[in-house]
Coordinates of C-alpha atoms in Angstrom, one line a residue:
M1363 CA 39.7 2.5 -30.2
G1364 CA 40.3 2.4 -26.5
N1365 CA 41.5 6.0 -26.4
K1366 CA 38.5 7.3 -28.3
R1367 CA 36.1 5.6 -25.9
K1368 CA 38.0 7.1 -23.0
L1369 CA 37.8 10.7 -24.3
C1370 CA 34.1 11.0 -24.7
S1371 CA 32.5 7.6 -24.3
L1372 CA 34.1 6.3 -21.2
A1373 CA 32.0 3.4 -20.0
L1374 CA 29.2 4.7 -17.8
V1375 CA 29.8 2.2 -15.1
S1376 CA 33.5 3.1 -14.9
T1377 CA 32.7 6.7 -14.7
F1378 CA 30.2 6.0 -12.0
M1379 CA 32.8 4.0 -10.0
I1380 CA 35.4 6.8 -10.3
L1381 CA 32.9 9.3 -9.0
L1382 CA 31.9 7.1 -6.2
L1383 CA 35.5 6.9 -5.1
I1384 CA 35.9 10.7 -5.2
I1385 CA 32.7 12.1 -3.8
V1386 CA 30.9 10.2 -1.1
S1387 CA 27.8 10.5 0.9
S1388 CA 25.8 9.6 4.1
I1389 CA 22.3 8.3 3.8
A1390 CA 21.6 9.4 7.3
S1391 CA 22.0 13.0 6.3
A1392 CA 20.0 12.9 3.0
T1393 CA 16.6 14.6 3.1
T1394 CA 13.8 12.3 2.0
E1395 CA 10.0 12.4 2.2
Q1396 CA 8.2 9.1 2.3
N1397 CA 5.2 8.7 0.1
A1398 CA 2.5 6.4 1.5
Q1399 CA 1.0 5.9 -2.0
L1400 CA 3.8 3.7 -3.1
K1401 CA 4.7 0.1 -2.2
I1402 CA 8.3 -0.5 -3.1
I1403 CA 9.0 -4.1 -4.1
E1404 CA 12.6 -5.1 -4.7
T1405 CA 13.7 -8.2 -6.6
R1406 CA 17.1 -9.6 -7.3
I1407 CA 17.1 -10.5 -11.1
T1408 CA 20.5 -12.1 -11.5
T1409 CA 22.7 -14.3 -9.3
S1410 CA 25.7 -14.5 -11.6
E1411 CA 27.5 -11.6 -9.8
S1412 CA 28.7 -10.5 -13.3
A1413 CA 25.8 -8.5 -14.6
I1414 CA 25.9 -4.8 -15.6
H1415 CA 24.3 -2.2 -17.8
S1416 CA 20.6 -3.2 -17.6
A1417 CA 17.7 -1.8 -19.5
V1418 CA 14.0 -2.5 -19.0
Y1419 CA 11.0 -2.4 -21.4
G1420 CA 7.7 -3.9 -20.4
E1421 CA 8.2 -7.4 -19.0
K1422 CA 11.7 -7.7 -20.4
I1423 CA 15.0 -6.8 -18.7
V1424 CA 18.3 -7.0 -20.7
W1425 CA 21.9 -6.7 -19.5
E1426 CA 25.5 -7.3 -20.3
D1427 CA 27.0 -10.3 -18.5
Y1428 CA 30.6 -11.5 -18.2
R1429 CA 29.9 -14.8 -16.5
N1430 CA 31.7 -16.6 -19.3
E1431 CA 34.9 -14.7 -18.5
D1432 CA 36.3 -14.9 -22.1
S1433 CA 33.7 -12.5 -23.4
T1434 CA 30.6 -10.5 -22.5
S1435 CA 27.2 -11.5 -23.7
I1436 CA 23.7 -10.1 -23.7
Y1437 CA 21.1 -11.8 -21.4
M1438 CA 17.4 -11.2 -20.9
Y1439 CA 14.9 -12.0 -18.1
N1440 CA 11.2 -12.2 -18.8
L1441 CA 9.2 -11.1 -15.8
S1442 CA 6.1 -12.9 -17.1
T1443 CA 7.7 -16.3 -17.6
H1444 CA 10.4 -15.9 -14.9
K1445 CA 12.8 -17.2 -17.5
E1446 CA 16.4 -16.1 -18.2
S1447 CA 17.7 -16.3 -21.8
Q1448 CA 21.1 -15.8 -23.3
I1449 CA 20.6 -13.6 -26.3
T1450 CA 24.1 -13.6 -27.8
N1451 CA 26.5 -16.5 -27.6
N1452 CA 29.4 -15.9 -30.0
E1453 CA 33.0 -15.5 -28.9
S1454 CA 33.1 -11.7 -29.4
N1455 CA 32.0 -9.1 -26.8
Q1456 CA 28.5 -7.6 -26.7
C1457 CA 27.7 -4.7 -24.4
Y1458 CA 25.5 -1.7 -23.5
P1459 CA 22.1 -3.2 -24.5
A1460 CA 19.0 -1.2 -25.2
I1461 CA 15.5 -2.5 -25.7
Y1462 CA 12.3 -1.4 -27.3
D1463 CA 9.4 -3.8 -27.7
D1464 CA 10.9 -7.0 -29.2
K1465 CA 14.1 -5.3 -30.4
I1466 CA 17.4 -5.5 -28.5
M1467 CA 20.3 -3.3 -29.5
Y1468 CA 23.9 -3.7 -28.4
E1469 CA 27.6 -3.1 -29.3
D1470 CA 29.6 -6.0 -30.8
D1471 CA 33.3 -6.2 -31.6
R1472 CA 33.3 -9.4 -33.7
N1473 CA 34.6 -7.4 -36.8
G1474 CA 37.6 -5.9 -35.1
N1475 CA 35.8 -2.7 -34.3
W1476 CA 32.6 -1.9 -32.3
D1477 CA 29.5 -2.2 -34.5
I1478 CA 25.8 -1.8 -33.6
Y1479 CA 23.7 -5.0 -33.8
M1480 CA 20.1 -5.8 -33.3
Y1481 CA 18.4 -8.9 -32.1
D1482 CA 14.7 -9.3 -32.9
L1483 CA 12.9 -11.5 -30.3
S1484 CA 9.9 -11.9 -32.6
N1485 CA 11.8 -13.9 -35.2
S1486 CA 15.1 -14.7 -33.3
K1487 CA 17.1 -12.9 -36.0
E1488 CA 20.3 -10.9 -35.5
T1489 CA 21.0 -8.0 -37.8
Q1490 CA 24.1 -5.9 -38.2
I1491 CA 23.1 -2.3 -38.3
T1492 CA 26.4 -0.5 -38.9
T1493 CA 29.1 -1.7 -41.3
N1494 CA 31.6 1.1 -41.1
T1495 CA 35.0 0.1 -39.9
S1496 CA 35.1 2.8 -37.2
D1497 CA 33.7 2.4 -33.8
Q1498 CA 30.1 2.9 -32.9
Y1499 CA 29.0 3.1 -29.3
Y1500 CA 25.9 3.4 -27.0
P1501 CA 22.9 2.5 -29.1
A1502 CA 19.5 3.8 -28.2
I1503 CA 16.2 2.9 -29.8
Y1504 CA 12.6 4.2 -29.9
G1505 CA 10.1 2.7 -32.3
N1506 CA 11.9 2.0 -35.6
K1507 CA 14.7 4.5 -35.1
I1508 CA 18.1 3.7 -33.7
V1509 CA 20.7 6.3 -32.7
W1510 CA 24.4 5.8 -31.7
Q1511 CA 27.7 7.6 -31.3
D1512 CA 30.0 7.2 -34.3
W1513 CA 33.7 7.9 -34.8
R1514 CA 33.9 7.5 -38.6
N1515 CA 34.6 11.2 -39.2
D1516 CA 37.3 11.5 -36.5
N1517 CA 40.3 11.3 -38.9
G1518 CA 42.5 10.2 -36.1
S1519 CA 42.0 13.3 -33.9
Q1520 CA 40.1 11.3 -31.2
T1521 CA 38.0 14.4 -30.6
N1522 CA 35.3 14.2 -33.2
S1523 CA 32.5 11.7 -32.8
D1524 CA 29.0 12.2 -34.3
I1525 CA 25.5 11.1 -33.8
Y1526 CA 24.0 8.8 -36.4
M1527 CA 20.5 7.4 -36.9
Y1528 CA 19.2 4.3 -38.7
N1529 CA 15.5 3.9 -39.7
L1530 CA 14.5 0.2 -39.6
S1531 CA 11.5 0.9 -41.8
T1532 CA 13.3 2.7 -44.6
K1533 CA 16.7 1.1 -44.0
K1534 CA 18.2 4.5 -44.3
E1535 CA 21.2 5.8 -42.2
T1536 CA 21.4 9.5 -41.4
Q1537 CA 24.1 11.6 -40.0
I1538 CA 22.6 13.9 -37.3
T1539 CA 25.5 16.0 -36.2
T1540 CA 28.1 17.4 -38.6
N1541 CA 30.3 19.7 -36.4
T1542 CA 33.9 18.9 -35.3
A1543 CA 33.1 18.5 -31.6
D1544 CA 32.5 15.3 -29.7
S1545 CA 28.8 14.3 -29.7
C1546 CA 28.1 11.5 -27.3
Y1547 CA 25.5 9.6 -25.2
P1548 CA 22.6 9.9 -27.6
I1549 CA 19.0 9.2 -26.5
I1550 CA 15.9 9.2 -28.7
Y1551 CA 12.2 9.7 -27.8
G1552 CA 9.7 10.0 -30.6
S1553 CA 11.1 12.5 -33.2
K1554 CA 13.6 14.0 -30.7
I1555 CA 17.2 13.1 -30.3
V1556 CA 19.3 14.5 -27.4
W1557 CA 23.0 14.2 -26.7
M1558 CA 26.0 15.8 -24.9
D1559 CA 28.3 17.8 -27.1
D1560 CA 31.8 19.2 -27.1
S1561 CA 33.1 17.7 -23.8
N1562 CA 36.2 19.6 -22.7
D1563 CA 36.2 17.9 -19.2
E1564 CA 37.9 14.6 -19.9
Y1565 CA 37.8 13.4 -16.3
F1566 CA 34.2 14.1 -15.4
L1567 CA 32.9 14.1 -19.0
R1568 CA 30.8 17.3 -19.0
G1569 CA 29.7 19.5 -21.9
D1570 CA 26.4 20.9 -23.2
I1571 CA 23.1 19.3 -24.1
Y1572 CA 21.7 19.6 -27.6
I1573 CA 18.4 18.4 -29.2
Y1574 CA 17.6 17.6 -32.8
D1575 CA 14.0 17.4 -33.9
L1576 CA 13.5 15.0 -36.8
S1577 CA 10.1 16.5 -37.7
T1578 CA 11.5 20.0 -38.1
K1579 CA 15.1 19.1 -38.9
K1580 CA 16.1 21.7 -36.4
Q1581 CA 19.0 21.5 -33.9
T1582 CA 18.8 23.4 -30.6
Q1583 CA 21.4 24.0 -27.9
I1584 CA 19.7 23.5 -24.5
T1585 CA 22.5 24.3 -22.1
T1586 CA 25.4 26.8 -22.2
S1587 CA 27.2 26.0 -18.8
G1588 CA 29.6 23.4 -20.2
A1589 CA 28.9 21.3 -17.1
A1590 CA 26.0 19.2 -18.2
R1591 CA 26.2 15.4 -18.8
Y1592 CA 24.2 12.2 -19.4
P1593 CA 21.0 13.6 -20.9
K1594 CA 17.8 11.6 -20.9
I1595 CA 14.4 12.4 -22.4
Y1596 CA 10.8 11.5 -21.9
G1597 CA 8.0 13.3 -23.7
N1598 CA 8.7 17.0 -23.5
R1599 CA 11.1 16.7 -20.6
I1600 CA 14.9 16.5 -20.9
I1601 CA 17.0 15.8 -17.8
W1602 CA 20.7 16.0 -17.2
D1603 CA 23.1 16.4 -14.2
D1604 CA 26.2 18.4 -13.4
R1605 CA 27.4 16.0 -10.7
Q1606 CA 25.6 18.1 -8.0
N1607 CA 22.1 18.7 -9.2
I1608 CA 19.5 17.4 -11.7
S1609 CA 18.1 19.8 -14.2
V1610 CA 14.7 19.2 -15.9
Y1611 CA 14.0 21.2 -19.0
D1612 CA 10.4 21.4 -20.4
L1613 CA 10.5 21.7 -24.2
S1614 CA 6.9 23.0 -24.2
T1615 CA 7.3 25.8 -21.6
H1616 CA 11.1 26.3 -21.9
N1617 CA 11.3 26.3 -18.1
E1618 CA 14.1 24.6 -16.3
T1619 CA 13.7 23.1 -12.8
I1620 CA 16.6 22.2 -10.5
I1621 CA 16.4 19.2 -8.3
S1622 CA 18.9 19.5 -5.5
V1623 CA 20.9 16.4 -4.7
Y1624 CA 22.7 16.2 -1.4
G1625 CA 25.5 13.9 -2.3
D1626 CA 27.4 12.8 -5.4
M1627 CA 25.3 12.1 -8.6
G1628 CA 25.1 8.7 -10.2
S1629 CA 23.2 7.4 -13.2
T1630 CA 19.7 8.9 -13.9
A1631 CA 16.5 7.8 -15.6
I1632 CA 13.1 9.4 -16.3
Y1633 CA 9.7 8.0 -17.1
G1634 CA 6.5 10.0 -17.0
D1635 CA 6.7 12.4 -14.1
K1636 CA 9.2 10.4 -12.1
I1637 CA 13.0 10.8 -12.1
V1638 CA 15.3 8.2 -10.5
W1639 CA 19.0 8.6 -9.7
G1640 CA 21.9 7.2 -7.6
E1641 CA 22.9 9.5 -4.8
G1642 CA 26.1 9.2 -2.8
C1643 CA 27.7 10.9 0.2
P1644 CA 28.5 14.6 0.4
P1645 CA 32.1 15.6 0.3
E1646 CA 32.2 16.3 4.1
A1647 CA 31.4 12.6 4.8
G1648 CA 35.0 11.7 4.2
D1649 CA 35.9 8.2 2.9
C1650 CA 32.3 7.0 2.5
Q1651 CA 31.2 4.6 -0.2
M1652 CA 27.5 4.6 0.6
Y1653 CA 25.1 4.9 -2.4
D1654 CA 21.4 4.6 -2.8
L1655 CA 18.6 5.2 -5.3
Y1656 CA 16.2 8.1 -4.9
M1657 CA 13.1 9.2 -6.9
Y1658 CA 11.5 12.6 -7.4
N1659 CA 7.9 13.0 -8.5
L1660 CA 7.6 16.1 -10.6
S1661 CA 3.8 16.2 -10.1
T1662 CA 4.0 16.2 -6.3
S1663 CA 7.5 17.7 -5.8
K1664 CA 8.3 14.9 -3.4
K1665 CA 11.6 13.0 -3.1
I1666 CA 11.6 9.4 -1.7
Q1667 CA 14.4 7.0 -1.0
L1668 CA 14.1 3.7 -2.9
T1669 CA 17.0 1.7 -1.4
D1670 CA 18.7 1.8 1.9
N1671 CA 21.5 -0.8 1.7
G1672 CA 24.2 1.8 0.8
S1673 CA 26.0 -0.4 -1.8
P1674 CA 27.5 1.2 -5.0
K1675 CA 24.9 1.4 -7.8
G1676 CA 25.5 1.4 -11.6
K1677 CA 23.4 2.3 -14.6
V1678 CA 19.7 3.0 -13.9
S1679 CA 16.9 2.2 -16.3
M1680 CA 13.1 2.9 -15.9
F1681 CA 10.0 1.8 -17.7
Q1682 CA 6.5 2.5 -16.4
N1683 CA 6.6 1.4 -12.7
R1684 CA 9.8 -0.7 -13.1
I1685 CA 13.3 0.4 -12.2
T1686 CA 16.5 -1.7 -12.8
W1687 CA 20.1 -1.0 -11.9
T1688 CA 23.4 -2.6 -11.3
D1689 CA 24.1 -3.3 -7.6
Y1690 CA 27.4 -4.2 -6.0
R1691 CA 26.0 -5.3 -2.6
N1692 CA 27.2 -8.9 -3.0
F1693 CA 30.9 -8.1 -3.1
V1694 CA 33.1 -9.9 -0.5
N1695 CA 33.8 -7.4 2.2
N1696 CA 37.5 -7.6 3.0
P1697 CA 40.5 -5.3 2.6
Y1698 CA 41.6 -7.1 -0.5
Q1699 CA 38.3 -7.1 -2.3
D1700 CA 37.3 -4.4 -4.8
P1701 CA 33.9 -3.0 -3.6
Y1702 CA 32.9 -2.6 -7.3
S1703 CA 32.9 -6.3 -8.0
N1704 CA 30.3 -9.1 -8.0
P1705 CA 27.6 -6.9 -9.7
D1706 CA 24.0 -8.1 -10.2
I1707 CA 20.9 -6.6 -11.6
Y1708 CA 18.1 -5.6 -9.3
L1709 CA 14.5 -4.5 -9.9
I1710 CA 12.2 -2.3 -8.0
T1711 CA 8.5 -2.4 -8.8
L1712 CA 6.4 0.6 -7.7
D1713 CA 2.9 -0.5 -6.7
S1714 CA 0.1 1.7 -5.5
I1715 CA -1.6 0.8 -2.3
S1716 CA -5.3 0.6 -1.7
P1717 CA -6.4 3.5 0.5
V1718 CA -7.4 3.2 4.2
A1719 CA -10.6 5.2 4.7
A1720 CA -10.8 7.5 7.8
F1721 CA -12.7 10.7 8.6
S1722 CA -13.7 13.1 11.3
A1723 CA -16.7 15.5 11.8
Y1724 CA -17.6 18.6 13.7
P1725 CA -19.9 19.0 15.5
T1726 CA -21.1 15.4 16.0
S1727 CA -24.3 16.4 17.9
G1728 CA -26.6 19.4 18.3
K1729 CA -30.2 20.5 17.7
A1730 CA -31.8 20.6 14.3
P1731 CA -31.0 22.0 11.8
L1732 CA -27.4 20.7 12.4
I1733 CA -24.7 21.6 9.9
V1734 CA -21.7 19.2 10.1
K1735 CA -18.3 19.6 8.4
F1736 CA -16.8 16.2 7.4
T1737 CA -13.1 15.9 6.9
D1738 CA -11.4 13.1 4.9
K1739 CA -8.4 11.7 6.7
S1740 CA -7.9 8.6 4.5
A1741 CA -4.4 7.3 4.0
D1742 CA -2.6 6.1 0.9
S1743 CA -3.8 8.7 -1.6
P1744 CA -7.4 8.0 -2.6
T1745 CA -8.6 9.7 -5.8
K1746 CA -12.4 9.2 -5.3
W1747 CA -14.7 9.6 -2.3
K1748 CA -18.3 8.5 -1.6
W1749 CA -20.0 9.6 1.6
N1750 CA -23.3 8.2 2.9
F1751 CA -24.7 10.5 5.6
G1752 CA -27.2 8.1 7.0
D1753 CA -30.2 10.2 6.1
G1754 CA -30.6 9.0 2.5
T1755 CA -28.2 11.6 1.0
T1756 CA -24.6 11.1 -0.4
S1757 CA -21.7 13.2 -1.6
T1758 CA -18.6 12.6 -3.8
K1759 CA -16.6 15.6 -2.4
Q1760 CA -13.4 14.9 -0.5
S1761 CA -14.5 16.9 2.6
P1762 CA -18.2 17.9 2.3
T1763 CA -20.5 19.9 4.6
H1764 CA -23.9 18.4 5.3
K1765 CA -27.1 19.7 7.0
Y1766 CA -29.3 17.3 9.1
S1767 CA -32.8 18.5 9.5
K1768 CA -34.5 15.8 11.5
L1769 CA -34.0 14.4 14.9
G1770 CA -32.1 11.1 15.2
S1771 CA -28.8 9.3 15.3
Y1772 CA -27.1 8.9 12.0
T1773 CA -24.5 6.3 10.9
V1774 CA -22.0 7.8 8.5
K1775 CA -19.9 5.8 5.9
L1776 CA -17.0 6.9 3.7
T1777 CA -15.7 4.8 0.9
A1778 CA -12.2 5.9 -0.4
T1779 CA -10.9 4.6 -3.7
N1780 CA -7.8 4.7 -5.9
A1781 CA -6.5 2.7 -8.8
E1782 CA -5.6 -0.3 -6.5
G1783 CA -9.0 -0.6 -4.8
S1784 CA -11.3 0.8 -2.1
N1785 CA -11.9 0.8 1.6
T1786 CA -14.9 1.8 3.7
A1787 CA -15.0 3.4 7.2
T1788 CA -18.3 3.3 9.1
K1789 CA -19.2 5.1 12.3
T1790 CA -22.4 3.9 13.8
D1791 CA -24.7 6.5 15.4
Y1792 CA -22.0 9.1 14.8
I1793 CA -24.1 12.2 14.2
K1794 CA -26.8 12.9 16.8
V1795 CA -29.5 15.5 16.1
V1796 CA -31.3 16.1 19.4
T1797 CA -33.8 18.1 21.4
K1798 CA -33.3 19.0 25.1
P1799 CA -33.8 15.7 27.1
V1800 CA -36.3 15.3 29.9
A1801 CA -34.8 13.9 33.2
I1802 CA -36.5 10.9 34.7
F1803 CA -35.1 8.3 37.1
S1804 CA -35.9 5.5 39.5
A1805 CA -34.0 3.9 42.4
K1806 CA -34.1 0.6 44.3
P1807 CA -34.4 0.3 47.2
T1808 CA -35.7 3.7 48.3
S1809 CA -35.6 2.9 52.1
G1810 CA -33.8 0.6 54.5
K1811 CA -31.3 0.4 57.3
A1812 CA -27.8 1.9 57.2
P1813 CA -25.6 1.1 55.4
L1814 CA -28.0 1.2 52.5
T1815 CA -26.8 0.6 49.0
V1816 CA -29.1 2.1 46.3
V1817 CA -29.0 1.6 42.5
F1818 CA -30.1 4.6 40.6
T1819 CA -31.5 4.1 37.0
D1820 CA -31.7 6.8 34.4
K1821 CA -34.9 6.7 32.5
S1822 CA -34.7 10.1 30.8
T1823 CA -36.2 10.6 27.4
G1824 CA -34.3 12.0 24.4
I1825 CA -30.6 11.6 23.6
V1826 CA -28.6 12.2 26.7
T1827 CA -24.8 12.8 26.5
K1828 CA -24.1 13.8 30.1
W1829 CA -25.5 13.0 33.6
K1830 CA -25.0 14.6 36.9
W1831 CA -26.4 13.1 40.1
S1832 CA -26.6 14.7 43.5
F1833 CA -27.3 12.1 46.3
G1834 CA -28.3 14.5 49.1
D1835 CA -25.4 13.6 51.3
G1836 CA -22.8 15.8 49.6
K1837 CA -21.7 13.1 47.1
T1838 CA -22.2 13.3 43.3
S1839 CA -21.7 11.1 40.2
T1840 CA -21.6 11.5 36.4
Q1841 CA -22.4 7.9 35.6
Q1842 CA -25.6 7.1 33.8
N1843 CA -26.7 4.5 36.3
P1844 CA -24.7 4.9 39.5
K1845 CA -24.7 2.8 42.7
H1846 CA -24.4 4.7 46.0
Q1847 CA -24.1 3.7 49.6
Y1848 CA -25.7 5.7 52.5
L1849 CA -24.0 5.4 55.9
Q1850 CA -26.2 7.6 58.1
E1851 CA -29.8 7.6 58.8
G1852 CA -31.9 10.4 57.3
N1853 CA -34.2 11.4 54.4
Y1854 CA -32.2 12.3 51.3
K1855 CA -33.1 14.6 48.3
I1856 CA -32.0 13.3 44.9
T1857 CA -31.3 15.5 41.9
L1858 CA -30.5 14.4 38.3
T1859 CA -29.5 16.8 35.6
V1860 CA -29.3 15.4 32.1
S1861 CA -27.9 17.3 29.1
N1862 CA -27.0 17.1 25.4
A1863 CA -26.0 19.6 22.7
A1864 CA -29.5 21.1 22.7
G1865 CA -29.7 21.8 26.4
S1866 CA -30.3 20.3 29.9
N1867 CA -33.1 19.4 32.2
T1868 CA -33.2 18.7 36.0
I1869 CA -35.5 16.6 38.2
T1870 CA -35.5 16.7 42.0
K1871 CA -37.1 14.2 44.4
T1872 CA -37.3 15.3 48.0
N1873 CA -37.1 12.8 50.8
F1874 CA -36.7 10.1 48.1
I1875 CA -34.3 7.9 50.0
K1876 CA -35.0 7.0 53.7
V1877 CA -32.3 5.5 55.8
T1878 CA -33.0 4.2 59.3
T1879 CA -31.1 2.6 62.3
N1880 CA -32.0 0.2 65.2
T1881 CA -30.3 2.2 67.9
R1882 CA -33.4 4.0 69.3
P1883 CA -36.6 2.5 67.8
G1884 CA -39.2 5.0 67.1
I1885 CA -36.7 7.9 66.8
Y1886 CA -36.5 9.4 63.3
S1887 CA -34.4 12.2 62.0
E1888 CA -34.9 14.0 58.7
S1889 CA -31.9 15.0 56.7
K1890 CA -31.4 18.7 56.2

């Protein structure tokens, strides 16, 4: 029994640890692209430091736990009730749980061989699925169908395992594969079963990927490289890895996409358009045991890093926006401690973030009719936009163009929305539709003894954006309402030029400021 599991069905976590020891990586050199749309929330689920092989479905997380030392048991954590439950409690070993809805599948060795059992949470009933005296490994479930790897046809060769299926509705068992090769690691989604077949690479456990469609009763070989391993399926997409890259095969288009992985490959998972995996150091990193989780979005072609603690990672599972895995970060760091000890189950929840509305426009001022191009610059991936241009008109385009026909100052608002909420940005009097201004000003005082400080006040009509004053003594200012000091006697000519996007206008007042002194009464000198 032990040798047969080693040949084709070596425990996934053991394989993962071996690979970690051989090929290592550096997180610093990994290429990642952060996605502002996601908020990554990490939660430690277990504290037993003895939990491995997790699976997640809805609010439920299940795993194998050896906290009782004498045997391994199946545990469950409910995210809604925040309650941990022990599912199995007999003296035998239960391992490799899978979950779908209220049904938990696992291996059990109580009968002297490994059988597949099911625990139904809805009625708290345990059912033995397989009764054959051979070993059955790695159960997977979808709906009412259970698949597993079975050694009943091996005849002692230790090279011939098959894929079997059990239908909970009809209570019928069906042999899926009938060849003489090893068929292992089955996964089921809908009517499709995928597995790895004919592994001739005992150390790294690689072979080819096959699929069987229950609706057509047709088996198809997906790969021919002999280097594929650990298939997963969601919808029409099958993924696998070859220790260096992840391949994505689309059953509807028959196209294969390669996702490059910089370091060593760990466990993979797929849900919807997202693929998650463990990634270690590249070979050139030397004796490195860093490992982290990454995610690739097939819709956006973006890769992001999910963890950054660098600890070894075990089996990954994903359902909707939840990702679970085995993490060895809590091991005691000393020369005598195995780094692959003290495992716990961790959870990442991917939450969307409400957008932050932002925008720009060009031009922001000018004469009528004024055509303005608005550009959305909102953060965190909005999916809907609503513009209010301040003149009674609106738009739902992301980056609209709008024409202003009437004079005035307009306040513009943009509301950006996604699934998590909305946010509004407002710019008051942002757009100015103007005519050429008319320059007008006053001053106080307009006469007096030197030094004479005069305050000039702009009283121009229209919307003014720029001012230029000439004080008659060689000095100028661009302030709207400047203050100026005259040090010499004389009569001074003042000029004010006001402007906006529509044009400019100038007013001049000759001998407007008169500055006198007491040195020679009655003597008066006019400035040039």
